[in-house]
PDB file of C-alpha atoms in Angstrom:
ATOM      1  CA  MET E 252       3.383  -3.002 -50.986  1.00  0.00           C
ATOM      2  CA  ALA E 253       2.640  -6.321 -52.767  1.00  0.00           C
ATOM      3  CA  THR E 254       0.366  -8.536 -54.733  1.00  0.00           C
ATOM      4  CA  LEU E 255      -0.180 -12.188 -53.854  1.00  0.00           C
ATOM      5  CA  GLU E 256      -1.333 -15.059 -56.075  1.00  0.00           C
ATOM      6  CA  LEU E 257      -2.111 -18.628 -54.934  1.00  0.00           C
ATOM      7  CA  ILE E 258      -2.333 -21.193 -57.771  1.00  0.00           C
ATOM      8  CA  ASN E 259      -3.933 -24.555 -57.016  1.00  0.00           C
ATOM      9  CA  LEU E 260      -2.312 -24.365 -53.552  1.00  0.00           C
ATOM     10  CA  SER E 261      -2.703 -27.603 -51.626  1.00  0.00           C
ATOM     11  CA  LYS E 262      -1.404 -29.296 -48.435  1.00  0.00           C
ATOM     12  CA  ARG E 263      -1.718 -32.997 -47.747  1.00  0.00           C
ATOM     13  CA  TYR E 264      -0.971 -34.659 -44.389  1.00  0.00           C
ATOM     14  CA  GLY E 265      -0.028 -38.303 -44.726  1.00  0.00           C
ATOM     15  CA  LYS E 266      -1.620 -40.102 -47.691  1.00  0.00           C
ATOM     16  CA  SER E 267      -5.170 -38.855 -47.695  1.00  0.00           C
ATOM     17  CA  VAL E 268      -5.859 -35.915 -45.317  1.00  0.00           C
ATOM     18  CA  TRP E 269      -5.957 -32.562 -47.097  1.00  0.00           C
ATOM     19  CA  GLY E 270      -5.459 -29.475 -44.925  1.00  0.00           C
ATOM     20  CA  ALA E 271      -6.047 -27.301 -48.000  1.00  0.00           C
ATOM     21  CA  LYS E 272      -6.977 -28.285 -51.522  1.00  0.00           C
ATOM     22  CA  ASP E 273      -6.800 -26.370 -54.788  1.00  0.00           C
ATOM     23  CA  VAL E 274      -6.780 -22.894 -53.248  1.00  0.00           C
ATOM     24  CA  ASN E 275      -6.786 -20.187 -55.980  1.00  0.00           C
ATOM     25  CA  LEU E 276      -6.764 -16.553 -55.009  1.00  0.00           C
ATOM     26  CA  LYS E 277      -5.410 -13.172 -56.308  1.00  0.00           C
ATOM     27  CA  VAL E 278      -4.816 -10.468 -53.694  1.00  0.00           C
ATOM     28  CA  ASN E 279      -4.349  -6.907 -54.898  1.00  0.00           C
ATOM     29  CA  ASP E 280      -1.791  -4.453 -53.698  1.00  0.00           C
ATOM     30  CA  LYS E 281      -2.814  -2.739 -50.389  1.00  0.00           C
ATOM     31  CA  GLU E 282      -5.899  -5.014 -50.072  1.00  0.00           C
ATOM     32  CA  PHE E 283      -7.180  -6.260 -46.646  1.00  0.00           C
ATOM     33  CA  ILE E 284      -8.293  -9.889 -47.164  1.00  0.00           C
ATOM     34  CA  VAL E 285      -9.916 -11.926 -44.401  1.00  0.00           C
ATOM     35  CA  PHE E 286      -9.950 -15.768 -44.434  1.00  0.00           C
ATOM     36  CA  LEU E 287     -13.196 -16.792 -42.645  1.00  0.00           C
ATOM     37  CA  GLY E 288     -14.325 -20.244 -41.601  1.00  0.00           C
ATOM     38  CA  PRO E 289     -14.677 -22.724 -38.748  1.00  0.00           C
ATOM     39  CA  SER E 290     -11.744 -24.402 -36.967  1.00  0.00           C
ATOM     40  CA  GLY E 291     -10.066 -26.952 -39.213  1.00  0.00           C
ATOM     41  CA  CYS E 292     -11.314 -25.412 -42.549  1.00  0.00           C
ATOM     42  CA  GLY E 293      -7.780 -24.769 -43.896  1.00  0.00           C
ATOM     43  CA  LYS E 294      -7.390 -21.044 -43.275  1.00  0.00           C
ATOM     44  CA  THR E 295      -4.375 -21.231 -40.993  1.00  0.00           C
ATOM     45  CA  THR E 296      -2.741 -23.925 -43.118  1.00  0.00           C
ATOM     46  CA  THR E 297      -3.093 -21.696 -46.154  1.00  0.00           C
ATOM     47  CA  LEU E 298      -1.657 -18.714 -44.259  1.00  0.00           C
ATOM     48  CA  ARG E 299       1.336 -20.785 -43.061  1.00  0.00           C
ATOM     49  CA  MET E 300       2.009 -21.935 -46.613  1.00  0.00           C
ATOM     50  CA  ILE E 301       2.065 -18.249 -47.744  1.00  0.00           C
ATOM     51  CA  ALA E 302       4.596 -17.563 -44.919  1.00  0.00           C
ATOM     52  CA  GLY E 303       6.751 -20.504 -45.713  1.00  0.00           C
ATOM     53  CA  LEU E 304       6.148 -22.183 -42.347  1.00  0.00           C
ATOM     54  CA  GLU E 305       4.220 -25.084 -43.983  1.00  0.00           C
ATOM     55  CA  GLU E 306       5.595 -27.052 -46.849  1.00  0.00           C
ATOM     56  CA  VAL E 307       3.462 -26.929 -50.044  1.00  0.00           C
ATOM     57  CA  THR E 308       2.294 -30.268 -51.422  1.00  0.00           C
ATOM     58  CA  GLU E 309       1.031 -28.948 -54.720  1.00  0.00           C
ATOM     59  CA  GLY E 310       0.661 -25.516 -56.339  1.00  0.00           C
ATOM     60  CA  LYS E 311       2.419 -22.184 -56.179  1.00  0.00           C
ATOM     61  CA  VAL E 312       2.792 -19.030 -54.051  1.00  0.00           C
ATOM     62  CA  LEU E 313       3.576 -15.887 -56.004  1.00  0.00           C
ATOM     63  CA  ILE E 314       4.455 -12.599 -54.313  1.00  0.00           C
ATOM     64  CA  ASP E 315       4.784  -9.718 -56.725  1.00  0.00           C
ATOM     65  CA  ASP E 316       4.742 -12.308 -59.515  1.00  0.00           C
ATOM     66  CA  GLU E 317       7.793 -14.057 -58.084  1.00  0.00           C
ATOM     67  CA  ASN E 318       7.459 -17.714 -57.286  1.00  0.00           C
ATOM     68  CA  VAL E 319       8.364 -18.052 -53.573  1.00  0.00           C
ATOM     69  CA  THR E 320       6.913 -21.567 -53.066  1.00  0.00           C
ATOM     70  CA  ASP E 321      10.282 -23.119 -52.132  1.00  0.00           C
ATOM     71  CA  MET E 322      11.790 -19.997 -50.634  1.00  0.00           C
ATOM     72  CA  PRO E 323      12.571 -19.990 -46.856  1.00  0.00           C
ATOM     73  CA  PRO E 324      10.362 -17.682 -44.714  1.00  0.00           C
ATOM     74  CA  ARG E 325      13.184 -15.182 -44.015  1.00  0.00           C
ATOM     75  CA  LYS E 326      13.583 -14.358 -47.728  1.00  0.00           C
ATOM     76  CA  ARG E 327       9.861 -13.833 -48.489  1.00  0.00           C
ATOM     77  CA  ASN E 328       9.722 -10.379 -46.771  1.00  0.00           C
ATOM     78  CA  VAL E 329       6.469 -11.206 -44.939  1.00  0.00           C
ATOM     79  CA  SER E 330       5.612 -10.517 -41.259  1.00  0.00           C
ATOM     80  CA  MET E 331       3.323 -12.812 -39.280  1.00  0.00           C
ATOM     81  CA  VAL E 332       1.354 -11.894 -36.175  1.00  0.00           C
ATOM     82  CA  PHE E 333       0.130 -14.836 -34.100  1.00  0.00           C
ATOM     83  CA  GLN E 334      -2.718 -15.450 -31.724  1.00  0.00           C
ATOM     84  CA  SER E 335      -0.264 -16.050 -28.901  1.00  0.00           C
ATOM     85  CA  TYR E 336       1.528 -12.679 -29.392  1.00  0.00           C
ATOM     86  CA  ALA E 337       4.933 -14.462 -29.442  1.00  0.00           C
ATOM     87  CA  VAL E 338       6.831 -11.587 -27.840  1.00  0.00           C
ATOM     88  CA  TRP E 339      10.100 -12.316 -26.049  1.00  0.00           C
ATOM     89  CA  PRO E 340       9.567 -12.085 -22.271  1.00  0.00           C
ATOM     90  CA  HIS E 341      13.259 -11.316 -21.453  1.00  0.00           C
ATOM     91  CA  MET E 342      13.341  -8.235 -23.671  1.00  0.00           C
ATOM     92  CA  THR E 343      11.850  -4.788 -23.201  1.00  0.00           C
ATOM     93  CA  VAL E 344       9.212  -3.503 -25.637  1.00  0.00           C
ATOM     94  CA  TYR E 345      11.933  -1.461 -27.324  1.00  0.00           C
ATOM     95  CA  GLU E 346      14.214  -4.528 -27.685  1.00  0.00           C
ATOM     96  CA  ASN E 347      11.374  -6.668 -28.964  1.00  0.00           C
ATOM     97  CA  ILE E 348      10.540  -4.152 -31.722  1.00  0.00           C
ATOM     98  CA  ALA E 349      14.233  -3.540 -32.596  1.00  0.00           C
ATOM     99  CA  PHE E 350      15.351  -7.206 -32.699  1.00  0.00           C
ATOM    100  CA  ALA E 351      14.679  -7.928 -36.385  1.00  0.00           C
ATOM    101  CA  LEU E 352      16.198  -4.569 -37.355  1.00  0.00           C
ATOM    102  CA  LYS E 353      19.379  -5.429 -35.479  1.00  0.00           C
ATOM    103  CA  LEU E 354      19.573  -8.663 -37.373  1.00  0.00           C
ATOM    104  CA  ARG E 355      19.589  -6.611 -40.579  1.00  0.00           C
ATOM    105  CA  LYS E 356      22.582  -4.716 -39.155  1.00  0.00           C
ATOM    106  CA  MET E 357      20.927  -1.306 -39.384  1.00  0.00           C
ATOM    107  CA  GLU E 358      22.580   1.654 -37.696  1.00  0.00           C
ATOM    108  CA  LYS E 359      21.487   2.429 -34.122  1.00  0.00           C
ATOM    109  CA  SER E 360      20.076   5.826 -35.086  1.00  0.00           C
ATOM    110  CA  GLY E 361      17.952   4.278 -37.880  1.00  0.00           C
ATOM    111  CA  ILE E 362      16.684   1.543 -35.526  1.00  0.00           C
ATOM    112  CA  ASP E 363      15.784   4.109 -32.890  1.00  0.00           C
ATOM    113  CA  LYS E 364      13.787   6.183 -35.330  1.00  0.00           C
ATOM    114  CA  ILE E 365      11.775   3.247 -36.669  1.00  0.00           C
ATOM    115  CA  VAL E 366      11.058   1.763 -33.234  1.00  0.00           C
ATOM    116  CA  ARG E 367       9.707   5.061 -31.890  1.00  0.00           C
ATOM    117  CA  GLU E 368       7.651   5.688 -35.016  1.00  0.00           C
ATOM    118  CA  VAL E 369       5.960   2.277 -35.018  1.00  0.00           C
ATOM    119  CA  ALA E 370       5.450   2.380 -31.217  1.00  0.00           C
ATOM    120  CA  GLU E 371       3.544   5.623 -31.606  1.00  0.00           C
ATOM    121  CA  LEU E 372       1.572   4.269 -34.548  1.00  0.00           C
ATOM    122  CA  VAL E 373       0.236   1.382 -32.355  1.00  0.00           C
ATOM    123  CA  ASN E 374      -0.069   3.531 -29.200  1.00  0.00           C
ATOM    124  CA  ILE E 375       2.640   1.954 -27.056  1.00  0.00           C
ATOM    125  CA  GLY E 376       5.199   4.792 -27.149  1.00  0.00           C
ATOM    126  CA  GLU E 377       5.035   5.214 -23.366  1.00  0.00           C
ATOM    127  CA  TYR E 378       5.789   1.524 -22.649  1.00  0.00           C
ATOM    128  CA  LEU E 379       9.072   1.086 -24.555  1.00  0.00           C
ATOM    129  CA  GLU E 380      11.117   0.428 -21.372  1.00  0.00           C
ATOM    130  CA  ARG E 381       8.662  -2.118 -19.940  1.00  0.00           C
ATOM    131  CA  PHE E 382       8.774  -5.883 -20.164  1.00  0.00           C
ATOM    132  CA  PRO E 383       5.937  -7.948 -21.606  1.00  0.00           C
ATOM    133  CA  ARG E 384       4.954  -9.278 -18.119  1.00  0.00           C
ATOM    134  CA  GLN E 385       4.172  -5.617 -17.159  1.00  0.00           C
ATOM    135  CA  LEU E 386       1.673  -5.178 -20.037  1.00  0.00           C
ATOM    136  CA  SER E 387      -1.893  -6.165 -20.617  1.00  0.00           C
ATOM    137  CA  GLY E 388      -2.863  -8.684 -23.323  1.00  0.00           C
ATOM    138  CA  GLY E 389      -3.941  -5.856 -25.627  1.00  0.00           C
ATOM    139  CA  GLN E 390      -0.602  -4.030 -25.100  1.00  0.00           C
ATOM    140  CA  ARG E 391       1.408  -7.256 -25.818  1.00  0.00           C
ATOM    141  CA  GLN E 392      -0.543  -7.684 -29.012  1.00  0.00           C
ATOM    142  CA  ARG E 393       0.393  -4.131 -29.983  1.00  0.00           C
ATOM    143  CA  VAL E 394       4.079  -5.005 -29.384  1.00  0.00           C
ATOM    144  CA  ALA E 395       3.717  -7.923 -31.777  1.00  0.00           C
ATOM    145  CA  LEU E 396       2.067  -5.626 -34.346  1.00  0.00           C
ATOM    146  CA  ALA E 397       4.812  -2.956 -33.971  1.00  0.00           C
ATOM    147  CA  ARG E 398       7.478  -5.589 -34.437  1.00  0.00           C
ATOM    148  CA  ALA E 399       5.807  -6.826 -37.589  1.00  0.00           C
ATOM    149  CA  ILE E 400       5.375  -3.298 -38.989  1.00  0.00           C
ATOM    150  CA  ALA E 401       9.003  -2.246 -38.182  1.00  0.00           C
ATOM    151  CA  VAL E 402      10.570  -4.443 -40.887  1.00  0.00           C
ATOM    152  CA  LYS E 403       8.290  -2.944 -43.580  1.00  0.00           C
ATOM    153  CA  PRO E 404       7.212  -6.295 -45.028  1.00  0.00           C
ATOM    154  CA  LYS E 405       5.597  -6.838 -48.394  1.00  0.00           C
ATOM    155  CA  LEU E 406       2.822  -8.826 -46.750  1.00  0.00           C
ATOM    156  CA  PHE E 407       1.213  -8.867 -43.288  1.00  0.00           C
ATOM    157  CA  LEU E 408      -0.140 -12.256 -42.236  1.00  0.00           C
ATOM    158  CA  MET E 409      -2.342 -12.275 -39.146  1.00  0.00           C
ATOM    159  CA  ASP E 410      -3.534 -15.461 -37.534  1.00  0.00           C
ATOM    160  CA  GLU E 411      -6.491 -14.764 -35.217  1.00  0.00           C
ATOM    161  CA  PRO E 412      -4.470 -11.918 -33.523  1.00  0.00           C
ATOM    162  CA  LEU E 413      -7.480 -10.701 -31.510  1.00  0.00           C
ATOM    163  CA  SER E 414      -8.923 -13.924 -30.214  1.00  0.00           C
ATOM    164  CA  ASN E 415      -7.173 -13.778 -26.843  1.00  0.00           C
ATOM    165  CA  LEU E 416      -8.561 -10.346 -26.064  1.00  0.00           C
ATOM    166  CA  ASP E 417     -11.818  -9.545 -24.188  1.00  0.00           C
ATOM    167  CA  ALA E 418     -14.831  -8.582 -26.316  1.00  0.00           C
ATOM    168  CA  LYS E 419     -14.692  -4.835 -25.668  1.00  0.00           C
ATOM    169  CA  LEU E 420     -10.919  -4.631 -26.548  1.00  0.00           C
ATOM    170  CA  ARG E 421     -11.429  -6.752 -29.617  1.00  0.00           C
ATOM    171  CA  VAL E 422     -13.919  -4.282 -31.058  1.00  0.00           C
ATOM    172  CA  ARG E 423     -11.518  -1.383 -30.349  1.00  0.00           C
ATOM    173  CA  MET E 424      -8.564  -3.200 -31.832  1.00  0.00           C
ATOM    174  CA  ARG E 425     -10.488  -3.963 -35.068  1.00  0.00           C
ATOM    175  CA  THR E 426     -10.895  -0.248 -35.631  1.00  0.00           C
ATOM    176  CA  GLU E 427      -7.298   0.399 -34.810  1.00  0.00           C
ATOM    177  CA  LEU E 428      -6.013  -2.334 -37.041  1.00  0.00           C
ATOM    178  CA  LYS E 429      -7.936  -0.935 -39.994  1.00  0.00           C
ATOM    179  CA  ALA E 430      -6.549   2.579 -39.225  1.00  0.00           C
ATOM    180  CA  ILE E 431      -2.980   1.119 -39.094  1.00  0.00           C
ATOM    181  CA  HIS E 432      -3.663  -0.704 -42.431  1.00  0.00           C
ATOM    182  CA  HIS E 433      -4.713   2.598 -44.062  1.00  0.00           C
ATOM    183  CA  LYS E 434      -1.555   4.354 -42.711  1.00  0.00           C
ATOM    184  CA  THR E 435       0.885   1.635 -43.710  1.00  0.00           C
ATOM    185  CA  GLU E 436      -0.918   0.614 -46.923  1.00  0.00           C
ATOM    186  CA  ALA E 437       0.285  -2.965 -46.273  1.00  0.00           C
ATOM    187  CA  THR E 438      -1.267  -5.855 -48.176  1.00  0.00           C
ATOM    188  CA  THR E 439      -2.820  -7.918 -45.358  1.00  0.00           C
ATOM    189  CA  ILE E 440      -4.197 -11.450 -44.914  1.00  0.00           C
ATOM    190  CA  PHE E 441      -6.171 -11.789 -41.679  1.00  0.00           C
ATOM    191  CA  VAL E 442      -7.492 -15.144 -40.414  1.00  0.00           C
ATOM    192  CA  THR E 443     -10.580 -15.392 -38.165  1.00  0.00           C
ATOM    193  CA  HIS E 444     -13.571 -17.563 -37.356  1.00  0.00           C
ATOM    194  CA  ASP E 445     -15.576 -14.481 -36.175  1.00  0.00           C
ATOM    195  CA  GLN E 446     -18.068 -13.303 -38.766  1.00  0.00           C
ATOM    196  CA  SER E 447     -18.562  -9.820 -37.289  1.00  0.00           C
ATOM    197  CA  GLU E 448     -14.736  -9.366 -37.253  1.00  0.00           C
ATOM    198  CA  ALA E 449     -14.600 -10.308 -41.006  1.00  0.00           C
ATOM    199  CA  MET E 450     -17.480  -8.109 -41.893  1.00  0.00           C
ATOM    200  CA  SER E 451     -16.143  -5.043 -40.132  1.00  0.00           C
ATOM    201  CA  MET E 452     -12.561  -5.275 -41.407  1.00  0.00           C
ATOM    202  CA  ALA E 453     -12.355  -6.914 -44.846  1.00  0.00           C
ATOM    203  CA  ASP E 454     -12.056  -5.397 -48.292  1.00  0.00           C
ATOM    204  CA  ARG E 455     -12.932  -8.932 -49.456  1.00  0.00           C
ATOM    205  CA  ILE E 456     -13.767 -12.080 -47.482  1.00  0.00           C
ATOM    206  CA  VAL E 457     -12.536 -15.537 -48.482  1.00  0.00           C
ATOM    207  CA  VAL E 458     -14.882 -18.078 -46.994  1.00  0.00           C
ATOM    208  CA  MET E 459     -13.352 -21.551 -46.460  1.00  0.00           C
ATOM    209  CA  LYS E 460     -14.715 -24.958 -45.694  1.00  0.00           C
ATOM    210  CA  ASP E 461     -13.122 -28.420 -45.721  1.00  0.00           C
ATOM    211  CA  GLY E 462      -9.848 -27.022 -47.011  1.00  0.00           C
ATOM    212  CA  LYS E 463     -11.410 -25.273 -49.998  1.00  0.00           C
ATOM    213  CA  ILE E 464     -12.558 -21.730 -50.882  1.00  0.00           C
ATOM    214  CA  VAL E 465     -16.316 -21.741 -51.216  1.00  0.00           C
ATOM    215  CA  GLN E 466     -16.887 -18.010 -51.701  1.00  0.00           C
ATOM    216  CA  ILE E 467     -14.949 -14.789 -52.308  1.00  0.00           C
ATOM    217  CA  GLY E 468     -16.527 -11.320 -52.182  1.00  0.00           C
ATOM    218  CA  THR E 469     -16.957  -8.008 -50.443  1.00  0.00           C
ATOM    219  CA  PRO E 470     -18.700  -8.118 -46.988  1.00  0.00           C
ATOM    220  CA  ASP E 471     -21.863  -7.010 -48.803  1.00  0.00           C
ATOM    221  CA  ASP E 472     -21.609  -9.741 -51.431  1.00  0.00           C
ATOM    222  CA  VAL E 473     -21.035 -12.399 -48.694  1.00  0.00           C
TER     223      VAL E 473
END
């Protein structure tokens, strides 16, 4: 899918508050990286700079060795899954997943094939005609995942996507997310403050504190 490199990446708010400072990281193709740390440590700020949703104060973002630091989000070929699901309530599950594909002016038959494939991949194939209000929180999160997978992005960026789910469902979704990762072979950055989540999912964990990376390693190393 893609490699990612962050070089001295920094974000300053106002004159003196640093949301992230001198973040340096190399992410390998197909790797599942977890940013771990307490609230306010800079992990979401860093993720948003990778996505292009947050302006970079200093440093660079490279995707497949291409400098995308000043590139708008839509041109970076990344998909982001949010904590809040961010599915459109007035659209069916099918329409939610198909939306970005329609914007790319794909043929209807091609859209239909991809929508049904990704819906089966995340186990929501039977809910395609339902609206989000008719789904549970876990099912809505699967819709958001399916929509992200459908556009075949170079990078998956996930900002605490499981934190609104109950404990039992979170554990199940961790296993399913890893299975989806292995099937799609997508390079993934996953943000969480939950240590057990990080330990059970990551190829490598990036521990952050006060806007800086303090440790990088496998779950065993950490």
